[in-house]
PDB file of C-alpha atoms in Angstrom:
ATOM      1  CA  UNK A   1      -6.775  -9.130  12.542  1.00 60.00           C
ATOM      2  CA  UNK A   2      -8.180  -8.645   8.975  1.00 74.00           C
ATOM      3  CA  UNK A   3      -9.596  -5.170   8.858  1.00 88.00           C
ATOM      4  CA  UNK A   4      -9.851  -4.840   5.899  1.00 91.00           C
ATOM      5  CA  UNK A   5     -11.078  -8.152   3.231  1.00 92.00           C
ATOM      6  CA  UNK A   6     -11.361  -8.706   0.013  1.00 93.00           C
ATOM      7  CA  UNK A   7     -13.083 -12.183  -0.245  1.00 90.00           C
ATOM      8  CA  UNK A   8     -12.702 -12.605  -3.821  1.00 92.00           C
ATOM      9  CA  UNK A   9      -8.881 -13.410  -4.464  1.00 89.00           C
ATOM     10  CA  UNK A  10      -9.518 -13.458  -8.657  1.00 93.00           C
ATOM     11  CA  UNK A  11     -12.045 -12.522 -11.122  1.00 95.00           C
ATOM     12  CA  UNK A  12     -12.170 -12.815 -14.784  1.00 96.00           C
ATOM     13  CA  UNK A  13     -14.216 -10.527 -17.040  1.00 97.00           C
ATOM     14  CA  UNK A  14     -14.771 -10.255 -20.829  1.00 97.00           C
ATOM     15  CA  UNK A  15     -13.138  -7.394 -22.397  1.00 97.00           C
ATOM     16  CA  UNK A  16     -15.702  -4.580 -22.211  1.00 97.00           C
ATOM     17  CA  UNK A  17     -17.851  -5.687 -19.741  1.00 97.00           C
ATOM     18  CA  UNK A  18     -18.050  -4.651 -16.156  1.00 97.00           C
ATOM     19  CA  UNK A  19     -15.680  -5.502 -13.358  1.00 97.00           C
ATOM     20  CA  UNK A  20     -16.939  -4.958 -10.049  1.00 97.00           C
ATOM     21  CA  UNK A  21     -14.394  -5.783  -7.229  1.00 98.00           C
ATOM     22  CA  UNK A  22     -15.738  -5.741  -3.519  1.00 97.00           C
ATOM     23  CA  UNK A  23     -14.285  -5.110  -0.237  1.00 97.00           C
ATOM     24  CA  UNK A  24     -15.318  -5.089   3.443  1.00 96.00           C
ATOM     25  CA  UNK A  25     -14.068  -3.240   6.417  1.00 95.00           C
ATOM     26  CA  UNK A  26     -14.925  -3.887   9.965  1.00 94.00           C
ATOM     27  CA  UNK A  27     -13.202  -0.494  11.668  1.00 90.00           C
ATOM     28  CA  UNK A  28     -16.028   1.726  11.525  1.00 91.00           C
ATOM     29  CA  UNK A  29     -13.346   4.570  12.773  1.00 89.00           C
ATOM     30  CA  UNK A  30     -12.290   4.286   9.195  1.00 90.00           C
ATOM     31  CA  UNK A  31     -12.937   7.137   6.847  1.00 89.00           C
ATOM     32  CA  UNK A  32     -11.032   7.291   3.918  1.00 88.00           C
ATOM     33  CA  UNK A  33     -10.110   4.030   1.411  1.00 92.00           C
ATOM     34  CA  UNK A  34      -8.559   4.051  -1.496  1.00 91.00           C
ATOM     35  CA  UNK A  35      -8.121   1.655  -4.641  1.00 95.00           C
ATOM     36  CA  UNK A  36      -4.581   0.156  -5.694  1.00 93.00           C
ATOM     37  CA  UNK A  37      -3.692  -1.599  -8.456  1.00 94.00           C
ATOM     38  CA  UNK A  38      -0.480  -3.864  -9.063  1.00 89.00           C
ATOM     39  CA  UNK A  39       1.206  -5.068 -11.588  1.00 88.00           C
ATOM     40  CA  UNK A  40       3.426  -7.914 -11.577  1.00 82.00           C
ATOM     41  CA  UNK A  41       7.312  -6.616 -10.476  1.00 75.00           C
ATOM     42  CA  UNK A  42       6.135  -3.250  -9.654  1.00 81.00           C
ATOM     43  CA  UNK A  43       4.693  -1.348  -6.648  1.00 83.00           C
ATOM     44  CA  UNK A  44       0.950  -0.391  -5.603  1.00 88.00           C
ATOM     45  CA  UNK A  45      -0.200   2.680  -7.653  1.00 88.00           C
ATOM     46  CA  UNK A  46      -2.972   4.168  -6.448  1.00 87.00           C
ATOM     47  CA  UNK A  47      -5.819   4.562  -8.948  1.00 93.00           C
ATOM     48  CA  UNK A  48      -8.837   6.003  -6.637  1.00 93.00           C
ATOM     49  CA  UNK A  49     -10.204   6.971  -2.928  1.00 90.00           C
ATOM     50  CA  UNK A  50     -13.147   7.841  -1.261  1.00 92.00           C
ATOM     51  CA  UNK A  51     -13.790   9.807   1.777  1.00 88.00           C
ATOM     52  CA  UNK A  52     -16.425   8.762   3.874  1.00 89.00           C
ATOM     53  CA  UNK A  53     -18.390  11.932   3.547  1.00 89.00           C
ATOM     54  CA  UNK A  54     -19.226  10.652  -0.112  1.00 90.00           C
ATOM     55  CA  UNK A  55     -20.673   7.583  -1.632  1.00 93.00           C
ATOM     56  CA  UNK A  56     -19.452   7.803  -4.846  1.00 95.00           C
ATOM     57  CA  UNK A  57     -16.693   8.746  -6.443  1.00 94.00           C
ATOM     58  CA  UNK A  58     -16.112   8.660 -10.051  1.00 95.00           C
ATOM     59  CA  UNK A  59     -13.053   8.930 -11.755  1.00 94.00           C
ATOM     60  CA  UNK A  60     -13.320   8.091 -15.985  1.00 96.00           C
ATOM     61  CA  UNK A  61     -13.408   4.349 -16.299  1.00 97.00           C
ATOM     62  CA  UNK A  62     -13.617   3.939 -12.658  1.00 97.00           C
ATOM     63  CA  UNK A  63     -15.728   4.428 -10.164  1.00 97.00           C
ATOM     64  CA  UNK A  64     -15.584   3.579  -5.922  1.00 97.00           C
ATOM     65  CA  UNK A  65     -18.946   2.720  -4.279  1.00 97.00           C
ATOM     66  CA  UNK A  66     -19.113   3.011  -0.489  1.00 96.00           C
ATOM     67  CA  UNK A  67     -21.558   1.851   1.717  1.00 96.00           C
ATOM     68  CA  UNK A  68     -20.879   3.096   5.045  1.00 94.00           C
ATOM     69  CA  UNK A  69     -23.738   1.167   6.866  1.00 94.00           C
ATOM     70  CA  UNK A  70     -22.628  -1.703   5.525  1.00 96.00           C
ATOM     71  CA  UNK A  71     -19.244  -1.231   5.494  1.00 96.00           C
ATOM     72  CA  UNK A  72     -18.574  -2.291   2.046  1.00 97.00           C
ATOM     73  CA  UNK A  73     -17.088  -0.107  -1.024  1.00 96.00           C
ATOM     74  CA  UNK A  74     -16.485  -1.730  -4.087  1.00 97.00           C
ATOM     75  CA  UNK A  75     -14.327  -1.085  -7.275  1.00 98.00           C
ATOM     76  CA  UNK A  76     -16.543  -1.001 -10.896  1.00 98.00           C
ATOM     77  CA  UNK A  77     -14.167  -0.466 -13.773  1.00 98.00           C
ATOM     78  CA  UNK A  78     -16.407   0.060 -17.327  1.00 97.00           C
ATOM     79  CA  UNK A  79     -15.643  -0.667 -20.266  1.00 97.00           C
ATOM     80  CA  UNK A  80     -12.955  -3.130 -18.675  1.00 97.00           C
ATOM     81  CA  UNK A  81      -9.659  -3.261 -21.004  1.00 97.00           C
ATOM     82  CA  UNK A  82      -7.212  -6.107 -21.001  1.00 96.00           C
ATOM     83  CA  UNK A  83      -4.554  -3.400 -19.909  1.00 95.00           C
ATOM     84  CA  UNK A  84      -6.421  -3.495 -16.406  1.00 96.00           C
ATOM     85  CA  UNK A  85      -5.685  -7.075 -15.989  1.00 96.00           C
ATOM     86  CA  UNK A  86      -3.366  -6.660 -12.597  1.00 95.00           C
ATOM     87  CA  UNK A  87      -4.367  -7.028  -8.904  1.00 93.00           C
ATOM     88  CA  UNK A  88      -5.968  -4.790  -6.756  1.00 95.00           C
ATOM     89  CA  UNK A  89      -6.130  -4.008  -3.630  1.00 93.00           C
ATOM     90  CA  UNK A  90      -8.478  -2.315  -1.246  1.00 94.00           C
ATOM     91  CA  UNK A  91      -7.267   0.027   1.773  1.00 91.00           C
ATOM     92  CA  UNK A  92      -8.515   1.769   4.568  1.00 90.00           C
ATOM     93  CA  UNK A  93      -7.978   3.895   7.357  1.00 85.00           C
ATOM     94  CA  UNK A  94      -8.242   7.181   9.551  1.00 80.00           C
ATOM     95  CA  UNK A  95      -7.343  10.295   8.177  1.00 70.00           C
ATOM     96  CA  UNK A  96      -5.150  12.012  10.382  1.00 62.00           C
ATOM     97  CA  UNK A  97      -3.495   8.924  12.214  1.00 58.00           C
ATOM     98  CA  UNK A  98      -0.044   9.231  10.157  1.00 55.00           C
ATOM     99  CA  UNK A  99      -1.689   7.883   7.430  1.00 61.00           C
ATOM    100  CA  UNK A 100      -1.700   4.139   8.351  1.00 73.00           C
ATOM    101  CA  UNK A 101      -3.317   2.406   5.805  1.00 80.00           C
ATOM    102  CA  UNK A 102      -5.105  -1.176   6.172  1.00 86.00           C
ATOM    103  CA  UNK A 103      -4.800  -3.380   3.004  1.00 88.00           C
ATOM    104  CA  UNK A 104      -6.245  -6.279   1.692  1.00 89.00           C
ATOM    105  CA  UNK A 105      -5.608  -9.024   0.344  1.00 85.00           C
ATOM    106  CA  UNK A 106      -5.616  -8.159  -3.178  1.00 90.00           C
ATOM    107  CA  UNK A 107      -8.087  -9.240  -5.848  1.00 94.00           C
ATOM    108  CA  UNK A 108      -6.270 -10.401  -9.149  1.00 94.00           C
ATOM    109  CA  UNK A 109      -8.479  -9.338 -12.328  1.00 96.00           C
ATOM    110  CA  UNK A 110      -8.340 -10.752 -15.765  1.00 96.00           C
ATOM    111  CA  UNK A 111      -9.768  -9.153 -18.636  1.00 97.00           C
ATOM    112  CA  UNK A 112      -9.998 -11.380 -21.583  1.00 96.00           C
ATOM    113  CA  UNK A 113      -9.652 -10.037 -24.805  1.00 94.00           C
TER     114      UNK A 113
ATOM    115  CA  UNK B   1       6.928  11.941 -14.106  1.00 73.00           C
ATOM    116  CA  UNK B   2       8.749  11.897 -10.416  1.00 78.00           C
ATOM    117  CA  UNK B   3       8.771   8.255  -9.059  1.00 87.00           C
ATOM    118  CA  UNK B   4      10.320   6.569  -5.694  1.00 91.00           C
ATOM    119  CA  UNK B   5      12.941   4.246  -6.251  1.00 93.00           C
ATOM    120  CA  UNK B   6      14.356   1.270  -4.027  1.00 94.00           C
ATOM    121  CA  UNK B   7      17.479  -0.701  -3.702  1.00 94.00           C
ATOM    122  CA  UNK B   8      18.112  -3.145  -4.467  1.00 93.00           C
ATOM    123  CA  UNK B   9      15.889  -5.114  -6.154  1.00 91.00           C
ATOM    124  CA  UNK B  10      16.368  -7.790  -4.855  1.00 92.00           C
ATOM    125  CA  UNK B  11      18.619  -8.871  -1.737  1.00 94.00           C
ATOM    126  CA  UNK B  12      19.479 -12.151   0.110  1.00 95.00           C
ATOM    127  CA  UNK B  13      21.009 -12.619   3.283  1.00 95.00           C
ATOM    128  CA  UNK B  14      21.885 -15.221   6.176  1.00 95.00           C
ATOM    129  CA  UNK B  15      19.067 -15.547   9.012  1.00 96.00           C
ATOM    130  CA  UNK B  16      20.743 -12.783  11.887  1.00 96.00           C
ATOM    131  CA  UNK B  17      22.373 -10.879   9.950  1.00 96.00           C
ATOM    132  CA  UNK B  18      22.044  -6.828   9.541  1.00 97.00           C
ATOM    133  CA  UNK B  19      20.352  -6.081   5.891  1.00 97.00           C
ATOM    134  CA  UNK B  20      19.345  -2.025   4.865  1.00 97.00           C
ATOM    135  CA  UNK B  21      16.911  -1.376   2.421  1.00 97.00           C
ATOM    136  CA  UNK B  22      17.227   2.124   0.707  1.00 97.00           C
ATOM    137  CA  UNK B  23      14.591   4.014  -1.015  1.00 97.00           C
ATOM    138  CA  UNK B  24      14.688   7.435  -2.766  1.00 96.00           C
ATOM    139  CA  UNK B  25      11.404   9.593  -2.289  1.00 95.00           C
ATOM    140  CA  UNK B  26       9.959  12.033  -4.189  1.00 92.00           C
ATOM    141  CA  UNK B  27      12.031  14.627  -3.445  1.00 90.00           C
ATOM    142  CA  UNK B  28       9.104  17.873  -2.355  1.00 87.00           C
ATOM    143  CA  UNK B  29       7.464  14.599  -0.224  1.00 90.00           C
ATOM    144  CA  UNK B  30       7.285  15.475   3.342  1.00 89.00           C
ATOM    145  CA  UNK B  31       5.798  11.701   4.782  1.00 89.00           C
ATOM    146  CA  UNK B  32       7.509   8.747   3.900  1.00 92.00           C
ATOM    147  CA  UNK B  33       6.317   4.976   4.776  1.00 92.00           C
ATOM    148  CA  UNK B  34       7.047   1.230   4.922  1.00 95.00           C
ATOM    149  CA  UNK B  35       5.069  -1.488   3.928  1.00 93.00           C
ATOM    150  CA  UNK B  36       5.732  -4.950   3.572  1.00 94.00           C
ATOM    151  CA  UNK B  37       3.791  -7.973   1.611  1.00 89.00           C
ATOM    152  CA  UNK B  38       4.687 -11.798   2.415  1.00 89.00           C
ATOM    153  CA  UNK B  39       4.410 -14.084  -0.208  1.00 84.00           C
ATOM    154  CA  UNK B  40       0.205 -14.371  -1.306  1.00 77.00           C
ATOM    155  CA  UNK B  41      -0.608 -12.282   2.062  1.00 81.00           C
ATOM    156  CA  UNK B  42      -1.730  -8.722   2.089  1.00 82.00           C
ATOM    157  CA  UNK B  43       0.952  -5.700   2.136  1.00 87.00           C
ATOM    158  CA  UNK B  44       0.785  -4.384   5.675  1.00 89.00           C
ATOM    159  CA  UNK B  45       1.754  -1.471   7.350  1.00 88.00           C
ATOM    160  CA  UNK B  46       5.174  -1.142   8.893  1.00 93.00           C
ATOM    161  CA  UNK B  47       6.145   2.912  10.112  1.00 92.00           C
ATOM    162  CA  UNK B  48       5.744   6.536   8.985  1.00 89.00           C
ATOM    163  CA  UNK B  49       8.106   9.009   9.198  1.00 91.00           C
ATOM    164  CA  UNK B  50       7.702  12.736   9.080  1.00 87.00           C
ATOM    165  CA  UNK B  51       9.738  15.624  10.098  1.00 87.00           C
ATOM    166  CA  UNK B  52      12.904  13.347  10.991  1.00 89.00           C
ATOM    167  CA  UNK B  53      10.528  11.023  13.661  1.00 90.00           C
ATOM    168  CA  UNK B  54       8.592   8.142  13.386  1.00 92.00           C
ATOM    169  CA  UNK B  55       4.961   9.356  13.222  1.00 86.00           C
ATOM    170  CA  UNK B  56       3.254   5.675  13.544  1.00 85.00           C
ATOM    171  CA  UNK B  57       4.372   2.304  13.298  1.00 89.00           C
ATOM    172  CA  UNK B  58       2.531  -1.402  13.697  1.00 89.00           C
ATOM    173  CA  UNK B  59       3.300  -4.151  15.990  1.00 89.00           C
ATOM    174  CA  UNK B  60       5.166  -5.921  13.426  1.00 92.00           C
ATOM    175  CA  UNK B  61       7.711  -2.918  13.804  1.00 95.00           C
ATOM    176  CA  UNK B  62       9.282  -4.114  16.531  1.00 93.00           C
ATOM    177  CA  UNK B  63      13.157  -3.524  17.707  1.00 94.00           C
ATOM    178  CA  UNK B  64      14.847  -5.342  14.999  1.00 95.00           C
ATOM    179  CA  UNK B  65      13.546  -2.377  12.558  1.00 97.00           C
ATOM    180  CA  UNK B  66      14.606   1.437  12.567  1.00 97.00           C
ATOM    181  CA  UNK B  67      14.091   3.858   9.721  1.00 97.00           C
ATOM    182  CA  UNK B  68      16.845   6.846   8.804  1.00 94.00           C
ATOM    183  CA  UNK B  69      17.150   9.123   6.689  1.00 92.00           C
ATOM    184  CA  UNK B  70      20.539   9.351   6.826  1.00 86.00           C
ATOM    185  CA  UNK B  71      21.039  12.716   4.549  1.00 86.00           C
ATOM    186  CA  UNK B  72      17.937  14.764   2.315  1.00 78.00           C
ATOM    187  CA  UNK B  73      17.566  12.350   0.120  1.00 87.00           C
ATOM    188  CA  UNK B  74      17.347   8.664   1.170  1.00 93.00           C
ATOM    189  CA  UNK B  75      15.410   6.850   3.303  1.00 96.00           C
ATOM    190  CA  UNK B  76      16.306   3.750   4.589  1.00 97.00           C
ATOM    191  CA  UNK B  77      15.177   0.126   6.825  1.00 98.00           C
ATOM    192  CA  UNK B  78      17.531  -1.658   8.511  1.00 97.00           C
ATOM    193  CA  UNK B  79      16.679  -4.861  10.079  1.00 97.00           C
ATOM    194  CA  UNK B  80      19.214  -5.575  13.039  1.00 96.00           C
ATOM    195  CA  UNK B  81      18.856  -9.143  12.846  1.00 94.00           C
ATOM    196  CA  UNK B  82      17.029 -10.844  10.290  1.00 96.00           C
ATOM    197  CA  UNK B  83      14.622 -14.346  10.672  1.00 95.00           C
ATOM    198  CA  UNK B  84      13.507 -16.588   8.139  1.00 95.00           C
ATOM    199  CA  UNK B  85      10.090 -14.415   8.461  1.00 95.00           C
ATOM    200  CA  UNK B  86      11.284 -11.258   7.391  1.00 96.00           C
ATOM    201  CA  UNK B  87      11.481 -12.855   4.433  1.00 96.00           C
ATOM    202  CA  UNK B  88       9.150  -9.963   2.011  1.00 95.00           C
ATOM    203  CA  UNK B  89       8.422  -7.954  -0.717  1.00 93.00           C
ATOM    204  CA  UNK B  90       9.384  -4.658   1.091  1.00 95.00           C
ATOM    205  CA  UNK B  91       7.083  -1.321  -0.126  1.00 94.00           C
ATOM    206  CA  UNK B  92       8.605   1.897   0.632  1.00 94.00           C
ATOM    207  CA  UNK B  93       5.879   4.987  -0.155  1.00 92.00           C
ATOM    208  CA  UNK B  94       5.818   8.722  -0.255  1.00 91.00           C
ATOM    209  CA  UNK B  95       3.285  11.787   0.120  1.00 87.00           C
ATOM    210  CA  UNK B  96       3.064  15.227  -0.041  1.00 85.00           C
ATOM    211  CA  UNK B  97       2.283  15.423   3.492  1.00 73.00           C
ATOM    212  CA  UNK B  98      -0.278  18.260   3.010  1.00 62.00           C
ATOM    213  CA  UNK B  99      -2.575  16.653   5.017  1.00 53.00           C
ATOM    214  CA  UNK B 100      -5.589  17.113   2.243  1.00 50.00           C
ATOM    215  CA  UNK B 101      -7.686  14.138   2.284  1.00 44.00           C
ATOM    216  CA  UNK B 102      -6.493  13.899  -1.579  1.00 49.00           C
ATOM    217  CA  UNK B 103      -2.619  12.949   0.322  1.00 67.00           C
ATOM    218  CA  UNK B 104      -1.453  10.063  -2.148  1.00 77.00           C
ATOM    219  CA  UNK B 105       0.557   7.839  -1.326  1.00 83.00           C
ATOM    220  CA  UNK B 106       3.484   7.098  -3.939  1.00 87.00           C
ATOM    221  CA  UNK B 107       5.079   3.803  -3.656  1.00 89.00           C
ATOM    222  CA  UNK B 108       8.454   2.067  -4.981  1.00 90.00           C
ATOM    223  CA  UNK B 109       9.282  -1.026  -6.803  1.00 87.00           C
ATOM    224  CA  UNK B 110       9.708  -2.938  -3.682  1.00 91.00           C
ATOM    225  CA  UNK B 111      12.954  -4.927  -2.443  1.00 94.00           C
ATOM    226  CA  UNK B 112      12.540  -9.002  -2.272  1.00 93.00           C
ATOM    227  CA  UNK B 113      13.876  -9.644   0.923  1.00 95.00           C
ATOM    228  CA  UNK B 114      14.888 -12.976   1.234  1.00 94.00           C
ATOM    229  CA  UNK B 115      16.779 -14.552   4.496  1.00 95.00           C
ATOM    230  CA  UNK B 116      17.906 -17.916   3.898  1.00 94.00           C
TER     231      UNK B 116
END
């Protein structure tokens, strides 16, 4: 039962260009997601969230896009900096049900210098 | 900067036998969690705990899992009788439990699991 998807398992990007990393949801109970990213060896860090009351969120180089209609956010990380090269993942879930979380797969970015 | 920690690092056991995975929260965190990420698949869900009780778990927690926190500072998974599928990265995570919408969750290294 994917809940939650991200489609795209890798994406490579020129350093200082846009990334833009999607995701899709099909819980529509869901209203709060959040962005992780991973390095190799280490655990998730979180980087940013949205509540579903918003749809946008904007936090320096990074900013979450959700469209609740279409129940798709998406990731845009500008300038992108080799440094962000790692892989993300997109998560979802209800607030106030323990916070269970619903992750997906992970998209691994490369910036190229 | 306060971080969770897990041990080991890494741990390998025999298919049935009893393995315990410790992690060390953030010590003012009030919610702590397990996740758990197969090889290539996605990290999924495996229990909260808050206030000394589970407060949610999956269906992958079954009976073979249980969470502790034994004393104020560790929490721990034990898996009674391990199966070549437990084989993981295992995640454990911790929040302020302040139930803001802005509740992060902090999460470990991770312990490789692997059950030969």
């Amino acid at each position: 039962d994917q809940q939650v998807k991200q489609n795209s398992p890798s994406l490579s990007v020129q350093e200082g260009r846009i990334s833009i990393l999607n995701c899709d949801y099909t819980n529509s109970m869901f209203d709060y997601f959040l962005w992780y990213k991973k390095y190799p060896a280490e655990g998730p860090t979180f980087l940013i969230s949205i509540s579903s009351i918003k749809d946008k969120n904007e936090d320096g180089r990074f900013t979450v896009f959700l469209n609740k209609s279409a129940k798709h956010l998406s990731l845009h990380i500008v300038p992108s900096q080799p440094g962000d090269s790692a892989v993300y993942f997109c998560a979802a879930g209800e607030w106030g049900t323990g916070n269970q979380f619903y992750f997906g797969t992970g998209t691994s970015l490369t910036v190229i210098p | 900067e306060p971080e969770v920690t897990q041990t080991p690092s890494h741990q390998v056991t025999q298919m049935g036998q009893e393995v315990i995975l410790r992690c060390v929260p953030i010590s003012n965190h009030l919610y702590f969690y397990w996740y758990r990420q197969i090889l290539g698949q996605k990290v999924e869900f495996l229990v909260s705990f808050y206030n000394n009780e589970i407060s949610e778990k999956s269906e992958i927690f079954d009976d073979q899992f249980s969470v502790e926190r034994p004393d104020g500072s560790n929490f721990t998974l034990k898996i009674r009788s391990t199966k070549l599928e437990d084989s993981a990265m295992y995640f454990c995570a911790s929040s302020e439990g302040t139930g803001r919408s802005t509740d992060t969750q902090y999460f470990g290294p991770g312990t490789r699991l692997t059950v030969l």
